[in-house]
Amino acid sequence: EFKFLCFVVYLIGISSDKKYLSSPNLRLLLQTILILFSLYLLDIKIIETRIDLLDKLLKFDLISIIFTAFCILILINGSNFIDGNNCLSIGYYFLIFLIIIYLNYNNLIIFEIEKNLFFLILLFILLIFNLLKKLYLGDSGIYLISIYSGFTLIDIFKSNFYISPYFIAVLLWYPAFEILFSLIRKFKNKFSPMDPDTMHLHQLIFFYLNKTKNFKKNWNNSITGLIINSYNVVILLFASIYYYYTKLQIVIL
């Protein structure tokens, strides 16, 4: 069932890449229907946030599934937002899986290591080709990577009850924040939430580098991704030291 989900998500992405599915509203609708159906079928849902009122509501299956679908949709579309520079989105997910595999290696969290180690190696290979500008993810690639990562991290949290749910949130904070600030900008300027936005962090850094003479312009795309992930790796490593400590994870967020 999970393989089928990934395959259909890939089809939605490839249809977008090929301009067969150019409407963002229709893409969002298809994603929503598919994810709601998959969460119900696979019985994967977020059941704990350590916010008492929300946790009481999440005991109801329907609310839990809708809330989880909302989080997954933010992750998928936020990841698509950050997929504008070489090394950025692939590098970000590579860091996430490097950290959780490190925690597993030290017996701090338990999960199925083989498939996730394979996924880490695959991301590393993609990262090298992306750095050399020989490969691009497109919507199909980033949809596939983000939905696999989201479902995997929810499953890891369910299997390791002592992990703070906010550690998982910190691991996935960057795509979510891109959507948050994009929506704030659009509402402030009275634009539609579906309108394109050229004020994302990676775009601002890229534009700045293009104005300077310190870097070769043909490498500014990759340098932008490396700059942002240099910051991300510090935050994620610090969070991984205190993966069980909810209050500190909230501060980090």
XYZ file of N, CA and C in Angstrom:
759
model
N 0.821 -1.204 0.000
C 0.000 0.000 0.000
C 0.861 1.262 0.000
N 1.946 1.234 0.774
C 2.823 2.406 0.836
C 3.548 2.614 -0.497
N 3.956 1.529 -1.137
C 4.586 1.640 -2.456
C 3.613 2.231 -3.468
N 2.362 1.813 -3.376
C 1.351 2.342 -4.288
C 1.159 3.840 -4.047
N 1.135 4.258 -2.771
C 1.025 5.676 -2.430
C 2.173 6.468 -3.058
N 3.396 5.972 -2.884
C 4.564 6.660 -3.432
C 4.477 6.754 -4.955
N 4.000 5.677 -5.581
C 3.890 5.657 -7.042
C 2.894 6.704 -7.532
N 1.740 6.809 -6.870
C 0.717 7.774 -7.298
C 1.186 9.211 -7.035
N 1.859 9.430 -5.890
C 2.428 10.752 -5.609
C 3.436 11.132 -6.692
N 4.247 10.156 -7.112
C 5.214 10.393 -8.186
C 4.497 10.767 -9.483
N 3.383 10.099 -9.778
C 2.622 10.402 -10.996
C 2.069 11.834 -10.966
N 1.595 12.257 -9.790
C 1.108 13.637 -9.654
C 2.255 14.614 -9.925
N 3.428 14.298 -9.368
C 4.586 15.163 -9.557
C 5.052 15.205 -10.998
N 5.116 14.038 -11.660
C 5.589 13.998 -13.047
C 4.590 14.692 -13.964
N 3.292 14.618 -13.625
C 2.271 15.334 -14.403
C 2.460 16.842 -14.274
N 2.889 17.277 -13.083
C 3.185 18.696 -12.886
C 4.436 19.095 -13.660
N 5.468 18.257 -13.613
C 6.716 18.549 -14.333
C 6.488 18.658 -15.836
N 5.608 17.808 -16.351
C 5.331 17.776 -17.794
C 4.241 18.772 -18.198
N 3.763 19.568 -17.211
C 2.753 20.601 -17.455
C 1.384 20.026 -17.834
N 1.168 18.720 -17.565
C -0.158 18.157 -17.774
C -1.097 18.579 -16.651
N -0.508 18.864 -15.482
C -1.284 19.214 -14.292
C -0.753 20.548 -13.778
N -1.108 21.615 -14.458
C -0.522 22.918 -14.165
C -1.266 23.676 -13.065
N -2.486 23.252 -12.741
C -3.277 23.959 -11.727
C -2.813 23.577 -10.320
N -2.312 24.535 -9.516
C -1.905 24.218 -8.139
C -3.073 23.770 -7.277
N -4.272 24.314 -7.554
C -5.460 23.910 -6.784
C -5.799 22.445 -7.016
N -5.704 22.014 -8.268
C -6.008 20.618 -8.590
C -4.951 19.687 -8.004
N -3.685 20.100 -8.065
C -2.614 19.283 -7.461
C -2.851 19.117 -5.961
N -3.199 20.210 -5.303
C -3.447 20.163 -3.856
C -4.635 19.271 -3.543
N -5.692 19.346 -4.359
C -6.868 18.503 -4.151
C -6.509 17.028 -4.299
N -5.758 16.681 -5.347
C -5.354 15.287 -5.564
C -4.457 14.793 -4.435
N -3.524 15.637 -4.004
C -2.657 15.270 -2.885
C -3.487 14.999 -1.628
N -4.441 15.865 -1.355
C -5.264 15.744 -0.145
C -6.058 14.442 -0.148
N -6.726 14.157 -1.260
C -7.520 12.924 -1.360
C -6.633 11.699 -1.188
N -5.495 11.700 -1.859
C -4.588 10.550 -1.806
C -4.037 10.337 -0.400
N -3.629 11.402 0.249
C -3.025 11.281 1.583
C -4.061 10.876 2.620
N -5.249 11.457 2.577
C -6.307 11.055 3.512
C -6.622 9.572 3.367
N -6.757 9.113 2.134
C -7.050 7.701 1.880
C -5.911 6.816 2.376
N -4.669 7.238 2.136
C -3.501 6.425 2.511
C -3.333 6.351 4.021
N -3.541 7.468 4.712
C -3.430 7.470 6.175
C -4.449 6.524 6.795
N -5.659 6.530 6.249
C -6.699 5.625 6.746
C -6.327 4.171 6.462
N -5.863 3.917 5.246
C -5.537 2.557 4.835
C -4.347 1.999 5.605
N -3.311 2.835 5.800
C -2.076 2.386 6.443
C -2.119 2.527 7.961
N -3.183 3.173 8.484
C -3.320 3.416 9.926
C -2.101 4.150 10.473
N -1.714 5.199 9.767
C -0.609 6.059 10.218
C -1.196 7.417 10.565
N -1.001 7.824 11.806
C -1.527 9.130 12.211
C -0.766 9.642 13.427
N -0.797 10.948 13.584
C -0.187 11.596 14.752
C -1.188 11.537 15.893
N -0.763 10.984 17.014
C -1.693 10.812 18.146
C -1.241 11.571 19.391
N -0.069 12.224 19.321
C 0.428 12.925 20.503
C 1.195 14.170 20.098
N 0.844 15.299 20.738
C 1.579 16.546 20.538
C 2.057 17.133 21.872
N 1.596 16.518 22.979
C 1.866 16.995 24.340
C 1.246 18.364 24.598
N 0.204 18.673 23.819
C -0.691 19.792 24.110
C -2.016 19.148 24.507
N -2.401 19.276 25.764
C -3.486 18.478 26.333
C -4.769 18.542 25.512
N -5.217 19.744 25.175
C -6.475 19.888 24.441
C -6.395 19.215 23.077
N -5.291 19.445 22.363
C -5.135 18.850 21.032
C -5.032 17.334 21.121
N -4.341 16.828 22.137
C -4.198 15.377 22.290
C -5.540 14.707 22.572
N -6.413 15.398 23.305
C -7.760 14.854 23.544
C -8.538 14.757 22.237
N -8.385 15.770 21.389
C -9.066 15.753 20.090
C -8.498 14.673 19.176
N -7.184 14.451 19.285
C -6.525 13.478 18.406
C -6.894 12.039 18.747
N -7.577 11.837 19.862
C -8.054 10.487 20.183
C -9.165 10.050 19.232
N -9.805 11.028 18.594
C -10.818 10.718 17.587
C -10.104 10.465 16.257
N -10.330 9.293 15.671
C -9.599 8.892 14.471
C -9.723 9.898 13.339
N -10.915 10.395 13.114
C -11.134 11.309 11.995
C -10.306 12.586 12.159
N -10.315 13.149 13.368
C -9.548 14.373 13.629
C -8.056 14.096 13.497
N -7.616 12.954 14.004
C -6.201 12.586 13.928
C -5.743 12.442 12.482
N -6.566 11.802 11.654
C -6.216 11.612 10.239
C -6.165 12.959 9.512
N -7.143 13.828 9.771
C -7.172 15.144 9.123
C -5.963 15.978 9.547
N -5.637 15.945 10.843
C -4.486 16.700 11.345
C -3.183 16.185 10.732
N -3.035 14.866 10.656
C -1.831 14.270 10.076
C -1.723 14.610 8.593
N -2.843 14.550 7.886
C -2.849 14.901 6.459
C -2.430 16.352 6.261
N -2.915 17.229 7.138
C -2.537 18.644 7.076
C -1.020 18.801 7.226
N -0.434 18.095 8.173
C 1.019 18.169 8.396
C 1.792 17.634 7.189
N 1.340 16.514 6.633
C 2.014 15.927 5.473
C 1.920 16.860 4.265
N 0.770 17.479 4.073
C 0.597 18.414 2.951
C 1.515 19.621 3.088
N 1.661 20.127 4.306
C 2.598 21.229 4.546
C 4.016 20.795 4.202
N 4.372 19.575 4.621
C 5.718 19.075 4.357
C 5.987 18.942 2.859
N 5.048 18.336 2.133
C 5.234 18.115 0.691
C 5.376 19.442 -0.052
N 4.447 20.348 0.198
C 4.441 21.600 -0.555
C 5.510 22.570 -0.065
N 5.835 22.512 1.230
C 6.955 23.307 1.732
C 8.276 22.825 1.161
N 8.411 21.509 1.020
C 9.624 20.952 0.422
C 9.745 21.361 -1.039
N 8.603 21.458 -1.712
C 8.609 21.926 -3.099
C 9.035 23.388 -3.175
N 8.680 24.177 -2.153
C 9.102 25.582 -2.098
C 10.622 25.699 -2.016
N 11.247 24.856 -1.180
C 12.690 24.999 -0.978
C 13.502 24.343 -2.084
N 12.819 23.610 -2.971
C 13.545 22.910 -4.027
C 13.837 23.859 -5.195
N 14.541 24.958 -4.872
C 14.861 25.930 -5.901
C 16.339 26.088 -6.146
N 17.143 25.419 -5.336
C 18.600 25.516 -5.482
C 19.230 24.138 -5.381
N 20.329 23.956 -6.064
C 21.056 22.692 -5.968
C 21.483 22.457 -4.521
N 21.416 21.202 -4.100
C 21.893 20.752 -2.776
C 20.971 21.144 -1.629
N 19.934 21.931 -1.887
C 19.136 22.425 -0.769
C 18.172 21.374 -0.246
N 17.212 20.943 -1.059
C 16.216 19.988 -0.574
C 16.821 18.598 -0.391
N 17.621 18.126 -1.355
C 18.257 16.805 -1.198
C 19.189 16.822 0.004
N 19.977 17.889 0.123
C 20.909 18.001 1.245
C 20.192 18.051 2.581
N 19.051 18.729 2.614
C 18.290 18.835 3.859
C 17.789 17.469 4.317
N 17.210 16.706 3.412
C 16.711 15.376 3.780
C 17.860 14.402 4.045
N 18.974 14.606 3.374
C 20.160 13.794 3.665
C 20.601 14.011 5.117
N 20.590 15.257 5.569
C 20.949 15.568 6.964
C 19.987 14.901 7.944
N 18.689 14.955 7.630
C 17.689 14.355 8.516
C 17.948 12.867 8.703
N 18.144 12.153 7.590
C 18.323 10.705 7.696
C 19.703 10.343 8.244
N 20.678 11.188 8.019
C 21.993 10.975 8.640
C 21.872 11.040 10.160
N 21.093 11.971 10.665
C 20.917 12.136 12.109
C 20.146 10.971 12.716
N 19.040 10.562 12.085
C 18.259 9.476 12.694
C 19.009 8.145 12.616
N 19.811 7.943 11.579
C 20.604 6.712 11.490
C 21.731 6.743 12.527
N 22.288 7.929 12.770
C 23.292 8.068 13.831
C 22.677 7.719 15.195
N 21.466 8.209 15.456
C 20.789 7.900 16.717
C 20.488 6.410 16.833
N 20.123 5.789 15.720
C 19.884 4.350 15.716
C 21.171 3.578 15.978
N 22.264 4.024 15.362
C 23.567 3.365 15.521
C 23.996 3.369 16.992
N 23.635 4.426 17.707
C 23.977 4.536 19.127
C 22.876 3.995 20.038
N 21.919 3.248 19.439
C 20.835 2.600 20.184
C 19.969 3.583 20.960
N 19.842 4.799 20.441
C 19.011 5.805 21.095
C 17.582 5.778 20.563
N 17.411 5.401 19.318
C 16.079 5.171 18.765
C 16.116 3.878 17.955
N 14.942 3.266 17.793
C 14.862 1.971 17.118
C 13.938 2.102 15.908
N 14.396 1.627 14.764
C 13.556 1.566 13.569
C 14.204 0.605 12.583
N 13.517 0.388 11.461
C 14.030 -0.528 10.446
C 15.192 0.139 9.722
N 16.406 -0.278 10.042
C 17.599 0.422 9.594
C 17.906 0.198 8.115
N 17.645 -1.016 7.595
C 18.134 -1.362 6.257
C 17.579 -0.445 5.171
N 16.260 -0.284 5.130
C 15.670 0.517 4.046
C 16.033 1.991 4.188
N 16.171 2.472 5.428
C 16.510 3.877 5.618
C 17.995 4.151 5.353
N 18.840 3.152 5.602
C 20.243 3.288 5.226
C 20.375 3.322 3.706
N 19.587 2.480 3.030
C 19.575 2.500 1.569
C 19.096 3.862 1.060
N 18.060 4.412 1.708
C 17.531 5.721 1.316
C 18.588 6.810 1.512
N 19.355 6.726 2.601
C 20.429 7.690 2.863
C 21.495 7.626 1.767
N 21.891 6.416 1.381
C 22.895 6.252 0.328
C 22.365 6.800 -0.999
N 21.089 6.529 -1.272
C 20.470 7.042 -2.493
C 20.472 8.574 -2.503
N 20.124 9.184 -1.366
C 20.137 10.641 -1.273
C 21.544 11.198 -1.491
N 22.555 10.508 -0.968
C 23.940 10.963 -1.142
C 24.337 10.953 -2.611
N 23.956 9.895 -3.322
C 24.271 9.803 -4.757
C 23.553 10.929 -5.514
N 22.268 11.133 -5.207
C 21.509 12.211 -5.844
C 22.130 13.571 -5.531
N 22.612 13.728 -4.296
C 23.211 14.996 -3.869
C 24.453 15.326 -4.690
N 25.285 14.320 -4.929
C 26.498 14.535 -5.721
C 26.151 14.963 -7.142
N 25.216 14.251 -7.773
C 24.815 14.610 -9.139
C 24.147 15.986 -9.182
N 23.380 16.303 -8.125
C 22.718 17.606 -8.053
C 23.744 18.729 -7.883
N 24.765 18.488 -7.058
C 25.830 19.472 -6.853
C 26.557 19.776 -8.160
N 26.751 18.738 -8.958
C 27.450 18.883 -10.239
C 26.513 19.339 -11.363
N 25.263 19.636 -10.999
C 24.255 20.134 -11.953
C 23.964 19.121 -13.065
N 23.993 17.839 -12.696
C 23.688 16.769 -13.650
C 22.302 16.166 -13.417
N 21.629 16.592 -12.361
C 20.348 15.989 -12.007
C 19.506 16.996 -11.237
N 18.199 17.014 -11.525
C 17.261 17.873 -10.820
C 16.059 17.033 -10.380
N 15.511 17.355 -9.214
C 14.423 16.542 -8.671
C 13.107 16.774 -9.404
N 12.769 18.039 -9.627
C 11.445 18.340 -10.138
C 10.390 18.076 -9.073
N 9.135 18.339 -9.400
C 8.043 18.095 -8.451
C 7.948 16.607 -8.105
N 8.147 15.747 -9.107
C 8.020 14.302 -8.874
C 9.026 13.821 -7.831
N 10.260 14.280 -7.944
C 11.299 13.843 -7.016
C 11.088 14.352 -5.605
N 10.762 15.645 -5.487
C 10.621 16.207 -4.141
C 9.349 15.709 -3.466
N 8.265 15.482 -4.234
C 7.066 14.889 -3.643
C 7.390 13.511 -3.065
N 8.137 12.725 -3.818
C 8.450 11.356 -3.414
C 9.338 11.330 -2.171
N 10.390 12.155 -2.164
C 11.309 12.194 -1.019
C 10.598 12.691 0.232
N 9.790 13.734 0.094
C 9.156 14.318 1.280
C 8.076 13.421 1.861
N 7.288 12.757 1.016
C 6.228 11.901 1.571
C 6.835 10.658 2.220
N 7.901 10.113 1.627
C 8.594 8.980 2.264
C 9.148 9.410 3.629
N 9.765 10.580 3.670
C 10.371 11.061 4.912
C 9.314 11.330 5.977
N 8.201 11.966 5.582
C 7.153 12.281 6.544
C 6.551 11.038 7.165
N 6.184 10.057 6.340
C 5.592 8.815 6.848
C 6.603 8.050 7.708
N 7.866 8.051 7.292
C 8.901 7.337 8.056
C 9.106 7.952 9.427
N 9.154 9.270 9.501
C 9.399 9.932 10.785
C 8.203 9.790 11.727
N 6.989 9.798 11.194
C 5.815 9.532 12.039
C 5.887 8.114 12.602
N 6.280 7.170 11.765
C 6.401 5.773 12.193
C 7.492 5.614 13.246
N 8.601 6.325 13.077
C 9.688 6.281 14.072
C 9.196 6.820 15.410
N 8.436 7.911 15.381
C 7.915 8.465 16.635
C 6.969 7.492 17.330
N 6.120 6.817 16.554
C 5.183 5.849 17.135
C 5.912 4.675 17.777
N 7.084 4.332 17.244
C 7.846 3.175 17.747
C 8.795 3.544 18.881
N 8.974 4.842 19.135
C 9.903 5.303 20.166
C 9.194 6.381 20.986
N 8.394 5.943 21.965
C 7.494 6.833 22.681
C 8.230 7.896 23.497
N 9.512 7.671 23.809
C 10.265 8.608 24.640
C 10.816 9.783 23.830
N 10.737 9.726 22.493
C 11.155 10.851 21.661
C 10.137 11.975 21.820
N 10.599 13.203 21.923
C 9.683 14.327 21.924
C 9.091 14.495 20.530
N 7.764 14.684 20.421
C 7.184 14.935 19.090
C 7.744 16.203 18.458
N 8.252 17.097 19.308
C 8.805 18.351 18.774
C 10.202 18.148 18.194
N 10.847 17.034 18.523
C 12.102 16.703 17.844
C 11.816 16.381 16.382
N 10.737 15.632 16.139
C 10.323 15.347 14.765
C 9.954 16.648 14.061
N 9.266 17.542 14.786
C 8.893 18.840 14.206
C 10.125 19.653 13.845
N 11.137 19.630 14.709
C 12.373 20.365 14.422
C 13.057 19.807 13.179
N 13.070 18.485 13.056
C 13.696 17.872 11.883
C 13.056 18.370 10.584
N 11.760 18.671 10.641
C 11.022 19.056 9.432
C 10.624 20.535 9.438
N 11.307 21.338 10.270
C 10.863 22.724 10.467
C 11.063 23.598 9.242
N 12.111 23.382 8.482
C 12.468 24.337 7.429
C 11.404 24.446 6.325
N 10.934 23.340 5.743
C 9.870 23.469 4.732
C 8.600 24.113 5.287
N 8.263 23.790 6.535
C 7.047 24.344 7.143
C 7.166 25.856 7.332
N 8.343 26.318 7.741
C 8.538 27.754 7.944
C 8.493 28.511 6.620
N 8.961 27.890 5.556
C 8.894 28.539 4.245
C 7.440 28.795 3.851
N 6.575 27.816 4.107
C 5.145 28.005 3.810
C 4.550 29.082 4.717
N 4.892 29.052 6.008
C 4.348 30.018 6.959
C 4.662 31.444 6.529
N 5.936 31.717 6.250
C 6.322 33.088 5.911
C 5.846 33.486 4.522
N 5.721 32.521 3.635
C 5.172 32.816 2.312
C 3.708 33.248 2.443
N 2.937 32.537 3.273
C 1.528 32.899 3.484
C 1.408 34.271 4.145
N 2.287 34.545 5.120
C 2.262 35.858 5.780
C 2.516 36.970 4.767
N 3.510 36.778 3.894
C 3.811 37.785 2.872
C 2.626 37.994 1.929
N 1.995 36.884 1.523
C 0.888 36.983 0.566
C -0.340 37.651 1.182
N -0.661 37.296 2.424
C -1.798 37.937 3.079
C -1.527 39.422 3.327
N -0.286 39.731 3.694
C 0.088 41.124 3.934
C -0.046 41.953 2.662
N 0.335 41.370 1.528
C 0.286 42.080 0.243
C -1.005 41.812 -0.535
N -1.945 41.089 0.119
C -3.254 40.793 -0.461
C -3.145 40.007 -1.766
N -2.232 39.014 -1.763
C -2.105 38.100 -2.888
C -2.805 36.793 -2.553
N -3.136 36.027 -3.576
C -3.704 34.698 -3.368
C -2.626 33.763 -2.802
N -2.996 32.861 -1.863
C -2.014 31.897 -1.342
C -1.415 31.020 -2.431
N -2.101 30.893 -3.570
C -1.625 30.045 -4.662
C -0.702 30.786 -5.633
N -0.555 32.102 -5.453
C 0.315 32.869 -6.343
C 1.779 32.514 -6.103
N 2.626 32.586 -7.141
C 4.062 32.321 -6.944
C 4.694 33.380 -6.050
N 5.759 32.991 -5.377
C 6.428 33.869 -4.411
C 7.930 33.808 -4.677
N 8.545 34.952 -4.900
C 9.992 34.987 -5.184
C 10.786 35.592 -4.033
N 10.216 35.532 -2.823
C 10.889 36.117 -1.655
C 11.290 35.059 -0.642
N 11.452 33.819 -1.082
C 11.915 32.766 -0.170
C 13.371 33.014 0.198
N 13.774 32.473 1.329
C 15.132 32.693 1.827
C 16.185 32.296 0.797
N 16.018 31.117 0.173
C 17.034 30.671 -0.777
C 17.111 31.594 -1.998
N 15.974 32.195 -2.368
C 15.990 33.113 -3.508
C 16.690 34.419 -3.146
N 16.456 34.927 -1.937
C 17.090 36.162 -1.501
C 18.608 36.001 -1.415
N 19.050 34.856 -0.874
C 20.497 34.610 -0.786
C 21.094 34.467 -2.178
N 20.391 33.754 -3.057
C 20.866 33.568 -4.432
C 20.990 34.917 -5.157
N 19.978 35.777 -5.002
C 20.023 37.101 -5.636
C 21.188 37.918 -5.080
N 21.414 37.809 -3.770
C 22.517 38.554 -3.148
C 23.869 38.087 -3.688
N 24.051 36.761 -3.778
C 25.322 36.235 -4.279
C 25.574 36.660 -5.726
N 24.505 36.746 -6.496
C 24.655 37.153 -7.899
C 25.115 38.608 -8.033
N 24.854 39.397 -6.991
C 25.265 40.804 -7.036
C 26.710 41.004 -6.596
N 27.280 39.998 -5.923
C 28.648 40.116 -5.439
C 29.625 39.552 -6.462
N 30.881 39.889 -6.283
C 31.923 39.417 -7.202
C 32.801 38.353 -6.553
N 32.379 37.869 -5.374
C 33.214 36.918 -4.632
C 33.067 35.493 -5.124
N 31.970 35.200 -5.847
C 31.705 33.833 -6.281
C 31.492 33.804 -7.790
N 31.799 32.659 -8.374
C 31.481 32.459 -9.782
C 29.974 32.246 -9.912
N 29.362 32.996 -10.804
C 27.903 32.975 -10.885
C 27.331 31.603 -11.200
N 28.074 30.794 -11.951
C 27.523 29.481 -12.313
C 27.504 28.512 -11.127
N 28.141 28.889 -10.009
C 28.112 28.048 -8.808
C 27.235 28.634 -7.706
N 26.665 29.823 -7.920
C 25.885 30.473 -6.871
C 24.654 29.671 -6.468
N 24.084 28.924 -7.426
C 22.921 28.102 -7.121
C 23.261 27.057 -6.066
N 24.374 26.347 -6.276
C 24.790 25.304 -5.329
C 25.275 25.905 -4.020
N 25.984 27.042 -4.094
C 26.509 27.679 -2.875
C 25.362 28.115 -1.961
N 24.271 28.584 -2.558
C 23.101 28.981 -1.762
C 22.579 27.807 -0.938
N 22.429 26.646 -1.584
C 21.960 25.462 -0.870
C 22.904 25.050 0.239
N 24.209 25.131 -0.014
C 25.206 24.752 0.993
C 25.203 25.723 2.174
N 24.993 27.011 1.912
C 24.948 28.007 2.993
C 23.789 27.717 3.938
N 22.599 27.509 3.375
C 21.423 27.277 4.224
C 21.558 25.974 5.001
N 22.060 24.928 4.360
C 22.197 23.649 5.061
C 23.341 23.652 6.066
N 24.295 24.572 5.934
C 25.328 24.728 6.968
C 24.689 25.204 8.267
N 23.700 26.088 8.128
C 22.936 26.512 9.301
C 22.058 25.371 9.815
N 21.383 24.701 8.889
C 20.474 23.622 9.286
C 21.190 22.516 10.051
N 22.398 22.172 9.625
C 23.099 21.053 10.271
C 23.418 21.380 11.728
N 23.721 22.643 12.021
C 23.998 23.049 13.412
C 22.741 22.886 14.262
N 21.613 23.386 13.744
C 20.342 23.301 14.478
C 19.924 21.849 14.697
N 19.999 21.048 13.639
C 19.531 19.664 13.724
C 20.425 18.820 14.630
N 21.728 19.048 14.579
C 22.640 18.304 15.461
C 22.390 18.660 16.923
N 22.196 19.936 17.201
C 21.916 20.355 18.578
C 20.609 19.740 19.068
N 19.590 19.731 18.213
C 18.304 19.132 18.584
C 18.440 17.640 18.847
N 19.297 16.956 18.082
C 19.437 15.502 18.222
C 20.082 15.098 19.545
N 20.826 16.005 20.168
C 21.441 15.699 21.467
C 20.363 15.575 22.549
N 19.313 16.383 22.421
C 18.239 16.427 23.422
C 16.921 16.009 22.778
N 16.936 14.907 22.062
C 15.773 14.456 21.289
C 14.560 14.125 22.159
N 14.768 13.947 23.460
C 13.703 13.570 24.400
C 13.150 14.760 25.171
N 13.779 15.948 25.068
C 13.501 17.078 25.937
C 12.575 18.070 25.214
N 11.278 17.969 25.501
C 10.270 18.727 24.755
C 10.448 20.230 24.880
N 10.672 20.731 26.080
C 10.760 22.182 26.279
C 11.901 22.779 25.460
N 13.040 22.097 25.414
C 14.168 22.611 24.642
C 13.878 22.531 23.143
N 13.204 21.471 22.714
C 12.852 21.359 21.291
C 11.930 22.505 20.867
N 11.031 22.922 21.754
C 10.143 24.057 21.448
C 10.943 25.336 21.324
N 11.926 25.520 22.209
C 12.807 26.684 22.129
C 13.575 26.679 20.810
N 14.077 25.526 20.409
C 14.809 25.398 19.150
C 13.901 25.755 17.969
N 12.666 25.268 18.004
C 11.707 25.620 16.952
C 11.538 27.123 16.828
